[in-house]
Tab-separated table of C-alpha atoms in Angstrom:
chain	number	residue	atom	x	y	z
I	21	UNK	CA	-135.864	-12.513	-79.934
I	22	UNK	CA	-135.126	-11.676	-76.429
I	23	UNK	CA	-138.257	-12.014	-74.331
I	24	UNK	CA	-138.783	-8.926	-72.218
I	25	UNK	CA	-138.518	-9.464	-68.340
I	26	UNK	CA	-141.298	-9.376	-66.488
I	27	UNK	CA	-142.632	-7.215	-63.679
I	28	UNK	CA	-141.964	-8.414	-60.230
I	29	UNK	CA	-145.126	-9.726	-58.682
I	30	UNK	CA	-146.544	-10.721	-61.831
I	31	UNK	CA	-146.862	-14.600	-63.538
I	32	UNK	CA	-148.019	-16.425	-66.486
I	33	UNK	CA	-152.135	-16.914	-66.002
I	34	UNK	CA	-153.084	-19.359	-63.393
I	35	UNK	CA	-150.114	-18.900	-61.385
I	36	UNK	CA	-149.048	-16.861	-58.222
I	37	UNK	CA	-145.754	-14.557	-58.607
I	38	UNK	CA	-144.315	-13.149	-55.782
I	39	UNK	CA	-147.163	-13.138	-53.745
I	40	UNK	CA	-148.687	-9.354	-52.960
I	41	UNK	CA	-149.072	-11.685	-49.253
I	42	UNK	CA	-145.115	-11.419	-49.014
I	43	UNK	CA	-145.648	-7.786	-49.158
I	44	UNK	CA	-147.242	-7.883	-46.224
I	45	UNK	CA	-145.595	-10.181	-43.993
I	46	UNK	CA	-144.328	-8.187	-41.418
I	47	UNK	CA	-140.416	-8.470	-39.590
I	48	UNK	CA	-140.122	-9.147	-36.368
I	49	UNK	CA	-139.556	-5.710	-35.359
I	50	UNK	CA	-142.728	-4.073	-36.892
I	51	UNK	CA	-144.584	-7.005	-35.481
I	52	UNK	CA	-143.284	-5.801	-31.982
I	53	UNK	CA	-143.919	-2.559	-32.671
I	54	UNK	CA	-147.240	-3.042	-33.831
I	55	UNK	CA	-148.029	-5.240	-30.738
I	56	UNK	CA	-146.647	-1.682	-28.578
I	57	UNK	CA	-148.988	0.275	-30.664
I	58	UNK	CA	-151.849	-1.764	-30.032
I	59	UNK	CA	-151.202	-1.875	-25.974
I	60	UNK	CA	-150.926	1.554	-25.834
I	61	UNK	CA	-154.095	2.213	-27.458
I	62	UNK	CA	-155.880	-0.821	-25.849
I	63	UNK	CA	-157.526	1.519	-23.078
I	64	UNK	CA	-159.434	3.825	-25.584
I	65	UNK	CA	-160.421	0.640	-27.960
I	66	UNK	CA	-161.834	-1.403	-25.021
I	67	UNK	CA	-163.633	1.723	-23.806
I	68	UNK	CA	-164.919	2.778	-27.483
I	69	UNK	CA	-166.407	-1.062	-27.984
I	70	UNK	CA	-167.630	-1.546	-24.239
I	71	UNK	CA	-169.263	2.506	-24.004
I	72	UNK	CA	-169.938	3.461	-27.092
I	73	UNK	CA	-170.015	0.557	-29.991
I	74	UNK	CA	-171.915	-2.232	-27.898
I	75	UNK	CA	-174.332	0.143	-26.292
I	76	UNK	CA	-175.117	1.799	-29.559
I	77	UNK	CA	-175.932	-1.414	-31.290
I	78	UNK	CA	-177.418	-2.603	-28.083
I	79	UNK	CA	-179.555	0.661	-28.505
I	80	UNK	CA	-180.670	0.168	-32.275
I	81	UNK	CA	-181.895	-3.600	-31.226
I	82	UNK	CA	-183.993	-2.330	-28.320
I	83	UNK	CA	-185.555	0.569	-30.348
I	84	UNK	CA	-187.134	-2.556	-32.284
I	85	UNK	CA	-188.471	-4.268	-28.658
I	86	UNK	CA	-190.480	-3.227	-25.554
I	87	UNK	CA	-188.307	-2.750	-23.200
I	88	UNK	CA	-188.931	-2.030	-19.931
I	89	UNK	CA	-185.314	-2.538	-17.738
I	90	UNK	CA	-186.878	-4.887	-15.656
I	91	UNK	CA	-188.453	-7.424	-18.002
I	92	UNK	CA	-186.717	-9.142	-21.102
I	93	UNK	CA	-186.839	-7.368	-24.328
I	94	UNK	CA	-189.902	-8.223	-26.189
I	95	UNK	CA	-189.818	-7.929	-30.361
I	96	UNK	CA	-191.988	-5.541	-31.679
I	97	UNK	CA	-190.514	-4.843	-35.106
I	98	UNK	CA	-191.895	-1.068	-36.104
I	99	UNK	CA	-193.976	-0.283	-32.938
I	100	UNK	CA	-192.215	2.100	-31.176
I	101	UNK	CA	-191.454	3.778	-34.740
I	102	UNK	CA	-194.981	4.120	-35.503
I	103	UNK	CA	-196.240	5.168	-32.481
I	104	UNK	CA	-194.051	8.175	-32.662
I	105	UNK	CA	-196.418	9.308	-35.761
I	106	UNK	CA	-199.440	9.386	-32.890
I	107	UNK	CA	-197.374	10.387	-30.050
I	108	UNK	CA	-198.229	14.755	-29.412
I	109	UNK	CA	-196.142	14.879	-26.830
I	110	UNK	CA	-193.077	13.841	-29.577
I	111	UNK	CA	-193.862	16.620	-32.120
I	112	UNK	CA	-194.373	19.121	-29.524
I	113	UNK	CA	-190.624	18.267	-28.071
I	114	UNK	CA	-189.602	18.093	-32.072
I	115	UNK	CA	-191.473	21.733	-32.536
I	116	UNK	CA	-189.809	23.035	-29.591
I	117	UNK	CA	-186.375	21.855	-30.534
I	118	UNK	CA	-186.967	23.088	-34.550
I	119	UNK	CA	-188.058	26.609	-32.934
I	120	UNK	CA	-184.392	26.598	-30.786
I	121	UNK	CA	-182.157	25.413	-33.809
I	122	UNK	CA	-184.052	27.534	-36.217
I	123	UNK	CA	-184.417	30.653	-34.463
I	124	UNK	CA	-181.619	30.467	-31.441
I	125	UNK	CA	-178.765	29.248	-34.018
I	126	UNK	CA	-178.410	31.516	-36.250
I	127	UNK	CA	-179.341	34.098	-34.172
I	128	UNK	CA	-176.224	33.167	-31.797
I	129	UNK	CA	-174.170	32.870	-34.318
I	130	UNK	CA	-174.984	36.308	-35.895
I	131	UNK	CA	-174.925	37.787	-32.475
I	132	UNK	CA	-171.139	36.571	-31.961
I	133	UNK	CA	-169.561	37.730	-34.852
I	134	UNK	CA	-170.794	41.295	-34.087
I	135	UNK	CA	-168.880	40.752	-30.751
I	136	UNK	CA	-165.919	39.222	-32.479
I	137	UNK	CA	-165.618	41.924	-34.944
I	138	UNK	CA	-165.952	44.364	-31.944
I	139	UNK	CA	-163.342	43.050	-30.141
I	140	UNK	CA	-160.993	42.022	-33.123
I	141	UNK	CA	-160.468	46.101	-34.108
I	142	UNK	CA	-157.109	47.417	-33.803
I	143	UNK	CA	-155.687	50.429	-30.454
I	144	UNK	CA	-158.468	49.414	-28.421
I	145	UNK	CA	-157.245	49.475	-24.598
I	146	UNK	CA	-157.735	46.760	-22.611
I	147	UNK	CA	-158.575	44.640	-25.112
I	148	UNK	CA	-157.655	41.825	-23.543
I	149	UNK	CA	-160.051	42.004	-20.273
I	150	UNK	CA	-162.944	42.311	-22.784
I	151	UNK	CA	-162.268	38.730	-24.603
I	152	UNK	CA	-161.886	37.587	-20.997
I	153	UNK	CA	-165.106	38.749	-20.558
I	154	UNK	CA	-166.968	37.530	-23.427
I	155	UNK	CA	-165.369	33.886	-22.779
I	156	UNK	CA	-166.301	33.394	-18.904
I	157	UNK	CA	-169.749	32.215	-18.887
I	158	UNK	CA	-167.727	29.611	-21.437
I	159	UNK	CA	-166.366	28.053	-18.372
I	160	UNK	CA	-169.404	28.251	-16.250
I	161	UNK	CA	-171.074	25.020	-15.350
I	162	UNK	CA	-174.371	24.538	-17.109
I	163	UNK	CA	-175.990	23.983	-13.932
I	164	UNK	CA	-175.134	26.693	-12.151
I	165	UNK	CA	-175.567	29.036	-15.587
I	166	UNK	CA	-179.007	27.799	-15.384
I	167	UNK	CA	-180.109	28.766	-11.817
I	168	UNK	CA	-178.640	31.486	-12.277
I	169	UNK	CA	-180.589	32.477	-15.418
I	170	UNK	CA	-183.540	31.503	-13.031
I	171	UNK	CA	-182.920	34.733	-10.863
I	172	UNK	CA	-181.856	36.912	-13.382
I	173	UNK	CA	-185.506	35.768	-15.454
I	174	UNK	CA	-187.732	36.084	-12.364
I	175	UNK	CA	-191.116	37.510	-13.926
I	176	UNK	CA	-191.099	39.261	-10.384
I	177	UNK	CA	-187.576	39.783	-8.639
I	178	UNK	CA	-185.390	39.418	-11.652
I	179	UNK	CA	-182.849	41.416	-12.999
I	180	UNK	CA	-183.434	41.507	-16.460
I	181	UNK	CA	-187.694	42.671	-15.852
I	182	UNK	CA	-186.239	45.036	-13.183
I	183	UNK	CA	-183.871	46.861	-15.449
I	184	UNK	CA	-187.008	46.913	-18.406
I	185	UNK	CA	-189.243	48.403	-15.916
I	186	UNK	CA	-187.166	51.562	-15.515
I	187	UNK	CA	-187.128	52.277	-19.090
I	188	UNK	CA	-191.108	51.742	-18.826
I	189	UNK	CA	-191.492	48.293	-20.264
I	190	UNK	CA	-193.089	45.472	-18.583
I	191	UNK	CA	-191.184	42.603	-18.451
I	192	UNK	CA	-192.480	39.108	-19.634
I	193	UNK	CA	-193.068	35.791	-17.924
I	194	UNK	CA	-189.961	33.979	-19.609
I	195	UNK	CA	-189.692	30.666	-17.911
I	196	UNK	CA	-192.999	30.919	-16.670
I	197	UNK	CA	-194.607	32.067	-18.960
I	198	UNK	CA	-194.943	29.566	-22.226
I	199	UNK	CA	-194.686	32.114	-25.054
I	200	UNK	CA	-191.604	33.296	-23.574
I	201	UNK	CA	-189.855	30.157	-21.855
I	202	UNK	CA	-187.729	29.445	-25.433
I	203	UNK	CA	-186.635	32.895	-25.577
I	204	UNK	CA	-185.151	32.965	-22.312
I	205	UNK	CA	-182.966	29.466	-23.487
I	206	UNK	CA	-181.446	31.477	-26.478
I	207	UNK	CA	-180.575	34.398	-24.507
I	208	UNK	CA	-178.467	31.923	-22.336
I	209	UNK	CA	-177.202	30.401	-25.072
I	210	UNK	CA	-176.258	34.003	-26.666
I	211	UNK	CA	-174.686	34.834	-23.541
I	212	UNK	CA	-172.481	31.404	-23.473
I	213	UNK	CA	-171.212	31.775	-26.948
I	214	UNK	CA	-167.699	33.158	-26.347
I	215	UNK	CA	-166.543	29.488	-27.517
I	216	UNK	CA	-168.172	30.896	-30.913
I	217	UNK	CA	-166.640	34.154	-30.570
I	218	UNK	CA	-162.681	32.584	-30.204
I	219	UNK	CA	-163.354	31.054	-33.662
I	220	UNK	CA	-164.338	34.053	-35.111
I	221	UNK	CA	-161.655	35.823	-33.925
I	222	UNK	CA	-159.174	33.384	-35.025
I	223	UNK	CA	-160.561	33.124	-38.851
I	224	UNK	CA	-160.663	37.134	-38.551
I	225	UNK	CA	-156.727	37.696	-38.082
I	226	UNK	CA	-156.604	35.225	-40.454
I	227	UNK	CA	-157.910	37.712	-43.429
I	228	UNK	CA	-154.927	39.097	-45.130
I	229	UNK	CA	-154.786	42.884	-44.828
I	230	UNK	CA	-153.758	43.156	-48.528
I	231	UNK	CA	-157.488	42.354	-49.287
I	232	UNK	CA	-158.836	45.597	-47.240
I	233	UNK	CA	-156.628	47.646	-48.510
I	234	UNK	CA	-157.068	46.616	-52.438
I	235	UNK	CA	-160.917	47.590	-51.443
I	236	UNK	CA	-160.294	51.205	-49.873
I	237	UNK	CA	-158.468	51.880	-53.236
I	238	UNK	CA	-162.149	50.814	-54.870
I	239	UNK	CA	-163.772	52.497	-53.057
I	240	UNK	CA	-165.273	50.500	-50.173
I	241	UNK	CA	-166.605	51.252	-47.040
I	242	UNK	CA	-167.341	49.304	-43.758
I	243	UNK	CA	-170.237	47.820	-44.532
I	244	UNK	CA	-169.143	46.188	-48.866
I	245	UNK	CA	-165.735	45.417	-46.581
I	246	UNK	CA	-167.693	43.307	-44.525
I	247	UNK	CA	-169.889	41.932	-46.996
I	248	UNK	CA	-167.481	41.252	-49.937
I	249	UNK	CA	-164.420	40.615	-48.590
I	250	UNK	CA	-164.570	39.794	-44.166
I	251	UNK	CA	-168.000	37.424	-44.678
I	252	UNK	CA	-166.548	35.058	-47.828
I	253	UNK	CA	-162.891	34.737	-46.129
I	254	UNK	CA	-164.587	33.719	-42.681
I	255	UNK	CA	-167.457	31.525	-44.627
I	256	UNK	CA	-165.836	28.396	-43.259
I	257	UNK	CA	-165.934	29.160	-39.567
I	258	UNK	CA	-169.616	30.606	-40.295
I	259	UNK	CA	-170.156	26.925	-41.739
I	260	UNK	CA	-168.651	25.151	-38.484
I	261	UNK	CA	-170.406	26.956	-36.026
I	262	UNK	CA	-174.108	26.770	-37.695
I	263	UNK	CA	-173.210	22.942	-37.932
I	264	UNK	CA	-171.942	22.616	-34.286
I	265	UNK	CA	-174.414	25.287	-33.095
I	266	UNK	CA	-177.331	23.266	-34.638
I	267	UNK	CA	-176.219	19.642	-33.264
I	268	UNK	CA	-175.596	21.063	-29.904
I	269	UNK	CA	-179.432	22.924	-30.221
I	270	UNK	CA	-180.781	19.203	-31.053
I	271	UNK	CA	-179.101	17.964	-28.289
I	272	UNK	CA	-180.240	20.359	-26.079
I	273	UNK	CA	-180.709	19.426	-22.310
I	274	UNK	CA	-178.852	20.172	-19.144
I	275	UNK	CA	-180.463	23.964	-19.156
I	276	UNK	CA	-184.005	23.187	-19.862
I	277	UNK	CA	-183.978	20.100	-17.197
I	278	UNK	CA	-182.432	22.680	-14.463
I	279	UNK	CA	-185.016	24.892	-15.135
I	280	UNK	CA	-187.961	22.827	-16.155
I	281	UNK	CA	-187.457	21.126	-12.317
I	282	UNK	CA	-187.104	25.035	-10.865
I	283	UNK	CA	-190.265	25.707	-12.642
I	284	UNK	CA	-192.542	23.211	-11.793
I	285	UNK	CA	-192.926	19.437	-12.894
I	286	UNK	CA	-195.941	17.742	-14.316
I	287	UNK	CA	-198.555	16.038	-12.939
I	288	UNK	CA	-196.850	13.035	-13.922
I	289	UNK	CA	-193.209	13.846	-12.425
I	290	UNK	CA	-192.198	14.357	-15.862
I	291	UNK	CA	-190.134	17.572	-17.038
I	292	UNK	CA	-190.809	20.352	-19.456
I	293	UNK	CA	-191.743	23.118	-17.925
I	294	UNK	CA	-194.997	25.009	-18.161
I	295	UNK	CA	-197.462	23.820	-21.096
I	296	UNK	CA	-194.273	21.590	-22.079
I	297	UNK	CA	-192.571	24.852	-23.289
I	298	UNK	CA	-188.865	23.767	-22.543
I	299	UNK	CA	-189.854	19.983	-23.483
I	300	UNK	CA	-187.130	19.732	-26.013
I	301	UNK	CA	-186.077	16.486	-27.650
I	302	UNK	CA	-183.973	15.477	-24.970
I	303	UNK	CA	-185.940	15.653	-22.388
I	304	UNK	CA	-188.357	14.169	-23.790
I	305	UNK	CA	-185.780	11.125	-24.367
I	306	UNK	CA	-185.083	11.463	-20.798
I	307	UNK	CA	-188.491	11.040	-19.389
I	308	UNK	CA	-189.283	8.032	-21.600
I	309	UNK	CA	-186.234	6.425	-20.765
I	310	UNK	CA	-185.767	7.290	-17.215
I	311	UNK	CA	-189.154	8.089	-15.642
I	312	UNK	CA	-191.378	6.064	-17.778
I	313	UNK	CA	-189.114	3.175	-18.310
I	314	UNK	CA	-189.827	3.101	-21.808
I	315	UNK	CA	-186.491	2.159	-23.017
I	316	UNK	CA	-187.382	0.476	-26.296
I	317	UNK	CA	-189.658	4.103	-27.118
I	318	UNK	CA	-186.327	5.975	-25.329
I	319	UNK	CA	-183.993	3.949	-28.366
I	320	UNK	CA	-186.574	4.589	-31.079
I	321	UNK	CA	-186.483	8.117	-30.093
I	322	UNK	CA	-182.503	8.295	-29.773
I	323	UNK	CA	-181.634	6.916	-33.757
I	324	UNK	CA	-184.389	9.232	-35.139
I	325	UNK	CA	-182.316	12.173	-32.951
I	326	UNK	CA	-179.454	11.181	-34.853
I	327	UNK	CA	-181.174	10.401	-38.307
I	328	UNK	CA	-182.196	14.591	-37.933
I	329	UNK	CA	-178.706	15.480	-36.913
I	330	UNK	CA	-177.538	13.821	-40.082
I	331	UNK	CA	-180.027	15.393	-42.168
I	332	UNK	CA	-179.761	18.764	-40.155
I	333	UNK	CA	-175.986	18.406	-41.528
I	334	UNK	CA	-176.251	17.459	-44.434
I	335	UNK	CA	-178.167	20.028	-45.562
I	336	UNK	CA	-176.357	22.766	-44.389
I	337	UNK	CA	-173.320	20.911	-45.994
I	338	UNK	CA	-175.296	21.051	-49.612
I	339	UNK	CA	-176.570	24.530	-48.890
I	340	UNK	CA	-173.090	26.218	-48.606
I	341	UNK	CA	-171.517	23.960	-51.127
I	342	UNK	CA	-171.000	27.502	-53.460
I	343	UNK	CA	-171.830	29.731	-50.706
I	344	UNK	CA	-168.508	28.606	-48.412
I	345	UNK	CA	-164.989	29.937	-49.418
I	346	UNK	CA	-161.805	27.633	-49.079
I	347	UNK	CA	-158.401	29.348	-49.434
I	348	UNK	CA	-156.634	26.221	-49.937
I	349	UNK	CA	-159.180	24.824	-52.467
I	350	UNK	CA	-158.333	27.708	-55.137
């Protein structure tokens, strides 16, 4: 009998065929061209392991010490992690950041897509100017977006109370006033959220007309359109900017620190605004790490930021998992 031939690459027990390692031995011209590869891309690895790898590690160590820049890291295992249970000044920048992701998120988000289906309808003249519009304060520094939302939310001078008191209403406090001082921060961000509107737009002349017009023969007006038909085919970029919207809202920083130091400081020189009303996670990192010199409390602070994010995400992530709509996945 004939014995049958063997695979290449494979051998009796015990013993090496062609070796899978031959596979991989490389000719001198890929090993050249992997060697142009990797100098080409040497710039962005050096500054990904010397700016963000090292320092993040470096971080996660020191979050375990007390660490004060000027004196050697001492070990304190769980400290700074516990003392964030007993720390007030911690859940009241947590509250005030749960308050702007929960309530200024969605509320931006819900905001834009009214705009975007505004300015995605059909004959409209000029329609052009109006997107320009809607994107500008997109391209506005956050600096000078905040000191400017300083003037227009002057309890006294401003234009926003102004306008309100000719229609009879009295205007509130905003930034200085501590019930109001979060509000103010999600009308900014409402008015900066053309970014959010130029995805909309682009996942709404993405819905196939033949979809619209299959519903006008049922029947359907504006409003089961919207619901049944715009809504599920746009579910994705819904998904993407609650996501981005909340991460950026956790992160939140250069607006509140402009106007928390326009505002007033505390007695301390640290920043958050009246009562600690714009004291949002961030700046509470900030004054730890750069007024206090608390860097070990600062790192502690910084990997439970991003343990929330990841939560923050996946749950939104579990929560659409039958809610969201993918063309590509049918």
């Amino acid at each position: 009998m004939t014995a049958l031939a063997k695979p290449p690459g494979t051998g009796a027990p015990g013993t090496a065929g062609p070796s899978r390692f031959a596979r991989l031995k490389l000719t001198r011209a890929e090993r050249r061209g992997l060697r142009t590869g990797l100098l080409f891309i040497s710039p962005w690895l050096v500054g990904f392991l010397a700016f963000n790898l090292y320092p993040a590690l470096a971080s996660l160590y020191y979050s375990f010490t007390n660490f004060k820049i000027l004196q050697e890291p001492r070990w304190t295992g769980l400290d700074n992690y516990a003392k964030l249970i007993n720390d007030p000044i911690f859940w009241k920048s947590l509250t005030n950041t749960l308050y702007l992701t929960v309530v200024g998120v969605p509320l931006a988000v819900v905001v834009a897509l009214g705009i975007a289906l505004l300015l995605n309808r059909k004959g409209i003249r000029g329609i052009g100017i109006f997107r320009t519009i809607f994107y500008l304060p997109v391209v506005i520094p956050g600096v000078a977006a905040a000191i400017l939302w300083i003037f227009l939310l002057s309890p006294v001078n401003g234009l926003v109370n102004q306008s309100l008191r000719v229609v009879g209403i009295a205007g509130p406090g905003w930034f200085y006033d501590p019930a109001w001082a979060k509000n103010g921060i999600i009308l900014m961000t409402i008015w900066a959220a053309g970014d959010v509107v130029i995805i909309y737009l682009g996942a709404l002349q993405g819905v196939s007309r033949a979809l619209y017009e299959a519903a006008e023969v049922d029947g359907a007006g504006a409003w089961v359109k919207l619901r049944h038909v715009t809504i599920p085919m746009i579910s994705p970029a819904i998904l993407f900017n609650l996501i981005t919207g909340a991460i950026a809202a956790f992160q939140s920083f250069t607006q509140a620190f402009v106007i928390s130091a326009g505002v007033g400081r505390g007695n301390d020189g640290s920043i958050g605004g009246v009562q600690n009303s714009l004291l949002f996670y961030g700046l509470n990192l900030y004054n730890n790490g750069f007024r206090y010199f608390q860097m070990g409390y600062a790192s502690a602070l910084a990997w439970i930021l991003l343990i929330m994010i990841l939560v923050a995400t996946l749950v939104l992530l579990r929560a659409s998992r039958n809610r969201v709509y993918y063309e590509s996945a049918q």
